[in-house]
Amino acid sequence: MTELAAVKAALRTQAVETPSWAYGNSGTRFKVFAQPGVPRDPFEKLDDAAKVHEFTGAAPTVALHIPWDRVDDYAALAKHAEERGLKLGAINSNTFQDDDYKLGSICHPDAAVRRKAVGHLLECVDIMDATGSKDLKLWFADGTNYPGQDDIRARQDRLAEGLAQVYERLGDDQRMLLEYKFFEPAFYATDVPDWGTAYAHCLKLGPKAQVVVDTGHHAPGTNIEFIVATLLREGKLGAFDFNSRFYADDDLMVGAADPFQLFRIMYEVIRGGGFTSDVAFMLDQCHNIEAKIPAIIRSVMNVQEATAKALLVDRDALGAAQRAGDVLAANAVLMDAYNTDVRPVVAEVREELGLDADPIAAYHRSGWAQKIAAEQVGASERQCAGGSEGLRPPPRLRIAAHSPWA
Ligand code: PSV
Ligand code: MN
C-alpha cells in the first residue's frame, strides 16, 4: 500500500462520538441564546446527530447524559438511533445537579448522599444494559472550596469505595471511564483533579476502569500529549472528550483554539497504538453562539484533519533523526506533516465513501436547518421546562438565566 493509501484507509476507520448535549441549547451563566430548531427531546437530538453522520460518515455514535436524556423506554431510543444508522455511545452520569450534592456526591461526608450518588451510577449501568452502551463515563464535580472544609484523604477513601461498588456491577464487556478536571466547580481541592489521581483509582479498580482525557480540563501550558503517551503506555487511556479552550473549560470546537496541540495529541495516539485500540474519540462541546449542527460537523472534520496530519508523520525519518540526536531534523519531520494541507486527501476519502467532499456545504444544501426551524418552534422553552434537561450543566459561564442554577 502506498503511504497515501494507508493514510486514507486509516481515516476511513475513524469514528468520532458526538454528545447529545451539544445539540441542545446551551449558553453562559449570563445568557442562553436560543437557536431555532433545537431538539426538544433525546429522540430529536438523535435526528440531528444522524445528519452529522450522514454528511461526515464519521460520527456513528452518540453519547447520552443522564438525567438530561432520561426517557421511559431506552430500548426504543436505541432503536430510534439504529433506524438512523447510529448507535448509542457512552452513558454520562450526572452527580452534580441536585441540591444534595452541595458538598459532593460519592465523596460527600454524609453516607446517605454517597448512597444516592452510587445509586445513580448503578442506574446508569442499567441504562447501558438497555441501550447496549459499552462505556460509563464518570465526571465528579466533587471537591472543596476552603482548606479544612473536609478531610482530603477521607474523601479519596470514599471515592475509592463508591467507584468499587460501581465497578463490581459492570458487565464483562462494559467499561468505566473516569474523567478528571483540575478545578471548577470546586476551587480549592477537586477530588479527581488530574490524570494521576484518575489513573491511581483506575489501576486499583482493574482492567475495566480507564481514564478519560478531556482536553479542556488542564491548567494552561499542560503538555496533554505527554499525558496521552503515558496513559497509552500503561494501557489506561479509555477515551477523549475533545474540545478546545483559550482560558479554562471553554468547550469550544475541537481544533479551533490550538490545532497544533490537537495534531500533537493525535500523533501520540497513533504512536502509542491508540488509533487501532478501543480508545473512544468523543466530543464534549457547547455551541453557544454558532449554529450547532454545522459546528459539530466542523469539529468532526477538525479531528479528521489532525489525524490525517499525524498519520503523515514519517516515523522512520523521525526515528532516524531522533537516534542521531538531530534536534532540528526531528522537529522538521513533525512540522512537515503538520504543515501539509490534508484537506484534499480527507475530501477524497469522503468521495470514495460516496459522500460530498464538503460536508458543511452539503448540510446547508440539505434543507435540514430550515426543516427543524419550521417544525421545532419553541424548542428552547420546552427543552428547559423540565428543569435542567437539555441544558449544559452549571460549570463556569454556563448557566441559563432561567435554569435552576441561576
Ligand atoms: C465536565 O465539565 C464535563 O467535561 C464532563 O464530561 C461532563 O460529563 C460534561 O462536561 C458535561 O457536563
Ligand atoms: Mn468532559
XYZ file of C-alpha atoms and ligand atoms in Angstrom:
419
model
C 0.000 0.000 0.000
C 1.325 3.453 -0.805
C 1.724 5.877 2.040
C -1.294 7.886 0.894
C -3.438 4.799 0.516
C -2.542 3.778 4.072
C -3.495 7.213 5.393
C -6.808 7.049 3.571
C -7.505 3.531 4.783
C -6.887 4.613 8.366
C -9.090 7.677 8.002
C -11.937 5.526 6.736
C -11.950 3.641 10.025
C -12.089 6.719 12.254
C -15.216 7.314 14.323
C -15.964 10.380 16.435
C -18.716 10.181 19.055
C -20.882 13.275 19.339
C -22.509 14.350 22.626
C -26.280 14.682 22.856
C -25.901 17.872 24.883
C -24.062 19.660 22.089
C -27.285 19.616 20.053
C -29.315 21.286 22.802
C -29.445 24.895 23.862
C -26.516 25.991 25.945
C -25.017 29.265 26.946
C -23.155 31.040 29.641
C -24.260 31.950 33.103
C -25.155 35.312 31.615
C -27.444 34.180 28.833
C -28.614 31.280 26.760
C -29.235 32.457 23.225
C -31.941 30.141 21.965
C -31.465 28.846 18.448
C -34.311 27.916 16.138
C -34.903 24.221 15.584
C -33.123 22.972 18.670
C -34.215 19.450 19.643
C -36.980 19.101 22.195
C -36.080 15.630 23.412
C -33.405 12.935 23.080
C -35.089 11.480 20.007
C -34.732 14.782 18.154
C -31.121 15.075 19.301
C -30.520 11.761 17.579
C -32.208 13.058 14.430
C -29.676 15.904 14.348
C -26.784 13.574 15.146
C -27.859 11.409 12.215
C -27.324 14.406 9.939
C -23.779 14.847 11.247
C -23.105 11.197 10.469
C -24.859 11.370 7.104
C -22.592 14.160 5.872
C -19.303 13.157 7.536
C -19.607 9.368 7.523
C -17.541 9.517 10.702
C -19.906 10.119 13.619
C -21.805 6.853 14.116
C -22.356 7.027 17.883
C -23.961 9.494 20.270
C -23.165 9.915 23.964
C -26.079 10.391 26.358
C -26.179 12.324 29.629
C -28.461 11.114 32.385
C -30.825 12.653 33.510
C -30.810 15.123 30.610
C -31.597 12.280 28.210
C -33.845 10.289 30.501
C -36.629 8.511 28.585
C -39.229 5.913 29.557
C -38.013 3.358 27.074
C -34.269 3.163 26.395
C -34.671 0.249 24.019
C -36.945 2.489 21.927
C -34.288 5.219 21.978
C -31.647 2.706 20.872
C -33.984 1.564 18.091
C -34.560 5.177 17.023
C -30.793 5.547 16.779
C -30.377 2.337 14.842
C -33.049 3.302 12.317
C -30.941 6.376 11.563
C -27.676 4.491 11.191
C -26.475 5.397 14.690
C -25.676 3.605 17.919
C -25.875 4.945 21.439
C -22.448 5.542 22.927
C -21.168 6.385 26.376
C -23.618 6.989 29.198
C -22.505 10.105 31.093
C -23.525 10.260 34.720
C -24.625 13.403 36.496
C -23.922 13.695 40.207
C -23.575 17.447 40.289
C -27.001 18.883 39.747
C -29.077 18.016 42.797
C -29.169 20.144 45.937
C -27.963 17.119 47.904
C -24.632 17.353 46.122
C -23.618 20.739 47.504
C -20.706 19.175 49.411
C -20.053 16.431 46.899
C -21.555 13.180 45.668
C -19.617 9.953 46.166
C -17.075 11.848 48.292
C -19.734 13.575 50.394
C -19.236 13.368 54.170
C -22.790 12.020 54.618
C -23.186 8.322 53.774
C -26.798 8.858 52.681
C -25.713 11.250 49.925
C -22.972 8.861 48.884
C -25.554 6.079 48.619
C -27.759 8.274 46.445
C -24.826 9.063 44.134
C -23.802 5.427 43.808
C -27.449 4.569 43.168
C -27.458 6.982 40.235
C -24.279 5.456 38.820
C -25.782 1.972 39.101
C -28.895 3.257 37.310
C -26.584 4.424 34.524
C -25.254 0.875 34.185
C -28.848 -0.396 33.965
C -29.349 2.092 31.133
C -26.206 0.804 29.435
C -27.683 -2.686 29.573
C -30.842 -1.404 27.872
C -29.087 0.686 25.217
C -26.173 -1.633 24.514
C -23.727 1.112 25.506
C -20.306 -0.127 26.500
C -18.975 2.861 28.417
C -19.964 4.548 31.649
C -18.354 7.979 31.750
C -17.856 9.427 35.192
C -17.065 13.005 35.961
C -17.363 14.200 39.538
C -17.791 17.819 40.496
C -16.731 16.769 43.999
C -14.252 18.883 45.871
C -13.895 21.565 48.497
C -13.641 25.332 48.367
C -11.743 26.032 51.573
C -8.765 24.492 53.326
C -10.028 22.440 56.241
C -13.547 22.159 54.811
C -13.281 18.369 54.674
C -10.657 15.684 55.043
C -8.880 15.405 51.684
C -7.698 11.878 52.360
C -11.032 10.605 53.682
C -12.664 11.907 50.518
C -10.282 9.744 48.462
C -11.279 6.723 50.579
C -14.958 7.439 49.936
C -14.262 7.866 46.243
C -12.473 4.520 46.075
C -15.302 2.802 47.922
C -18.028 4.244 45.675
C -16.135 3.508 42.476
C -15.542 -0.083 43.596
C -19.285 -0.625 44.117
C -19.996 0.534 40.575
C -17.073 -1.397 39.108
C -18.482 -4.618 40.572
C -21.746 -4.039 38.720
C -20.138 -3.677 35.255
C -20.749 -6.411 32.709
C -17.870 -8.252 31.047
C -17.837 -6.005 28.006
C -18.542 -2.747 29.844
C -16.018 -0.138 30.938
C -15.851 2.630 33.475
C -14.191 5.788 32.174
C -13.020 8.208 34.839
C -12.617 11.830 33.835
C -10.527 14.375 35.710
C -10.688 18.153 35.816
C -8.360 20.405 37.727
C -10.923 22.838 39.109
C -14.490 24.008 38.761
C -16.924 23.928 40.419
C -14.568 23.260 43.355
C -11.952 25.954 43.765
C -9.639 24.618 46.459
C -9.283 20.847 46.137
C -11.034 18.834 43.460
C -11.295 15.121 44.294
C -10.309 13.906 40.810
C -8.204 16.836 39.634
C -5.650 15.194 37.374
C -4.691 12.153 35.349
C -2.526 10.802 38.156
C -5.430 10.609 40.595
C -7.718 9.117 37.953
C -5.011 6.640 36.976
C -4.378 5.566 40.587
C -8.075 4.796 41.108
C -8.409 3.013 37.770
C -5.326 0.921 38.451
C -6.722 -0.250 41.766
C -10.154 -0.954 40.279
C -8.939 -3.197 37.481
C -8.832 -3.559 33.695
C -12.367 -2.325 33.087
C -11.505 1.106 34.514
C -9.740 3.611 32.280
C -9.029 7.328 32.201
C -10.773 9.993 30.089
C -8.733 12.942 28.859
C -10.957 15.978 28.361
C -8.699 18.382 26.503
C -10.215 21.383 28.310
C -9.506 20.071 31.804
C -5.889 21.071 32.365
C -4.027 24.050 33.657
C -2.743 26.339 30.894
C 0.511 25.101 29.433
C -0.023 21.461 30.410
C 1.566 19.064 27.948
C -1.501 16.967 27.165
C 0.252 14.767 24.617
C 2.630 13.649 27.338
C -0.340 12.519 29.433
C -1.753 10.722 26.395
C 1.543 8.948 25.732
C 1.862 7.902 29.369
C -1.695 6.609 29.713
C -1.413 4.664 26.465
C 1.861 3.155 27.609
C 0.093 1.968 30.752
C -2.947 0.675 28.846
C -5.163 3.112 30.723
C -6.315 5.617 28.114
C -10.029 4.947 27.671
C -11.349 7.976 25.857
C -11.082 11.597 24.885
C -13.541 14.379 25.467
C -12.371 16.642 22.669
C -12.940 20.381 22.722
C -10.720 23.419 22.719
C -10.093 26.229 25.098
C -8.423 29.593 25.377
C -8.854 30.041 29.138
C -10.456 27.267 31.195
C -13.093 24.682 30.280
C -14.301 26.738 27.344
C -15.806 23.807 25.413
C -15.198 25.436 22.048
C -14.909 23.415 18.854
C -12.013 20.979 18.943
C -9.113 22.166 16.830
C -10.321 25.760 16.890
C -8.098 27.222 19.579
C -4.984 25.143 19.040
C -4.925 22.856 16.006
C -1.227 22.191 16.573
C -1.948 20.749 20.009
C -4.635 18.508 18.538
C -2.116 17.282 15.947
C 0.446 16.551 18.666
C -2.149 14.630 20.652
C -3.193 12.611 17.608
C 0.431 11.878 16.815
C 0.917 10.354 20.292
C -2.329 8.414 19.896
C -1.056 6.878 16.665
C 2.472 6.403 18.007
C 1.109 4.658 21.089
C -1.268 2.303 19.268
C -4.346 4.167 20.462
C -5.763 4.628 16.986
C -6.346 0.931 16.459
C -7.364 0.126 20.030
C -10.632 0.824 21.823
C -9.851 4.433 22.748
C -13.111 6.364 22.224
C -12.859 9.705 20.448
C -15.706 11.753 21.826
C -16.572 15.409 21.599
C -17.639 17.338 24.699
C -18.529 20.790 23.442
C -21.112 23.555 23.636
C -22.180 25.671 20.713
C -23.450 28.809 22.319
C -23.265 31.381 19.547
C -22.610 29.300 16.442
C -25.071 27.071 14.592
C -24.886 23.728 16.340
C -25.083 21.044 13.661
C -22.535 22.632 11.284
C -20.296 23.311 14.301
C -20.352 19.643 15.185
C -19.670 18.722 11.557
C -16.744 21.166 11.579
C -15.438 19.560 14.778
C -15.512 16.089 13.249
C -13.656 17.480 10.228
C -11.062 19.097 12.504
C -10.401 15.757 14.201
C -10.079 14.080 10.815
C -7.622 16.691 9.566
C -5.454 16.499 12.685
C -5.488 12.715 12.363
C -4.504 12.836 8.692
C -1.549 15.071 9.507
C -0.491 12.816 12.364
C -0.730 9.782 10.084
C 1.521 11.567 7.581
C 4.432 11.871 10.025
C 7.360 9.975 8.512
C 8.108 7.849 11.538
C 11.186 6.223 10.021
C 12.733 9.609 9.280
C 11.689 10.857 12.696
C 13.239 7.864 14.437
C 16.464 8.244 12.477
C 16.725 11.933 13.342
C 15.953 11.208 16.996
C 18.564 8.449 17.202
C 21.112 10.738 15.551
C 20.309 13.422 18.082
C 19.453 15.761 15.230
C 17.078 18.074 17.039
C 16.254 20.287 14.078
C 15.730 17.436 11.634
C 13.433 15.637 14.061
C 11.381 18.746 14.620
C 11.263 19.370 10.853
C 9.812 15.899 10.216
C 6.962 16.629 12.583
C 6.379 20.116 11.194
C 6.391 18.877 7.595
C 3.448 16.667 8.401
C 1.676 19.382 10.353
C 2.121 21.907 7.576
C 0.722 19.625 4.892
C -2.654 20.652 3.557
C -4.587 17.433 4.095
C -7.990 18.780 3.151
C -7.858 17.296 -0.374
C -6.986 13.850 0.998
C -9.811 13.899 3.531
C -12.178 15.114 0.810
C -11.115 12.203 -1.394
C -11.820 9.773 1.419
C -15.320 11.200 1.677
C -15.907 10.948 -2.051
C -14.703 7.365 -2.047
C -17.314 6.685 0.628
C -19.968 8.219 -1.620
C -20.166 11.420 0.433
C -19.903 15.028 -0.574
C -16.345 16.354 -0.376
C -17.626 19.311 1.633
C -19.928 18.113 4.448
C -20.861 21.596 5.633
C -21.932 22.748 2.183
C -23.867 19.505 1.737
C -25.593 20.038 5.092
C -26.576 23.580 4.160
C -27.948 22.370 0.822
C -29.934 19.609 2.504
C -32.564 21.967 3.919
C -32.420 20.253 7.353
C -31.794 23.523 9.209
C -34.883 25.083 7.628
C -36.969 21.988 8.287
C -36.199 21.800 12.001
C -36.528 25.551 12.421
C -40.014 25.351 10.967
C -41.089 22.224 12.824
C -39.463 22.695 16.203
C -40.601 26.171 17.064
C -40.389 26.799 20.776
C -37.852 24.058 21.347
C -35.799 26.156 23.695
C -38.702 26.789 26.026
C -39.829 23.198 26.004
C -36.321 21.997 26.480
C -35.926 23.920 29.670
C -39.386 23.257 31.009
C -38.325 20.007 32.593
C -35.706 21.793 34.635
C -32.175 21.317 33.515
C -32.893 18.776 30.806
C -31.068 19.544 27.621
C -29.016 22.294 29.118
C -25.359 22.163 29.840
C -24.532 21.698 33.480
C -23.539 24.543 35.677
C -19.771 24.829 35.312
C -18.453 28.325 34.954
C -20.113 30.504 32.351
C -22.708 28.001 31.506
C -25.828 28.749 33.459
C -29.055 29.705 31.783
C -30.802 32.660 33.358
C -33.948 30.542 33.608
C -32.207 27.395 34.808
C -32.342 26.016 38.332
C -28.751 27.180 38.861
C -29.338 30.826 38.056
C -17.437 18.391 32.990
O -17.010 19.689 32.777
C -17.613 17.637 31.691
O -16.459 17.782 30.904
C -17.928 16.176 31.892
O -17.511 15.433 30.774
C -19.379 16.169 31.901
O -19.970 14.934 31.706
C -19.623 17.107 30.733
O -18.693 18.164 30.967
C -20.989 17.621 30.663
O -21.275 18.200 31.882
Mn -15.845 16.256 29.559
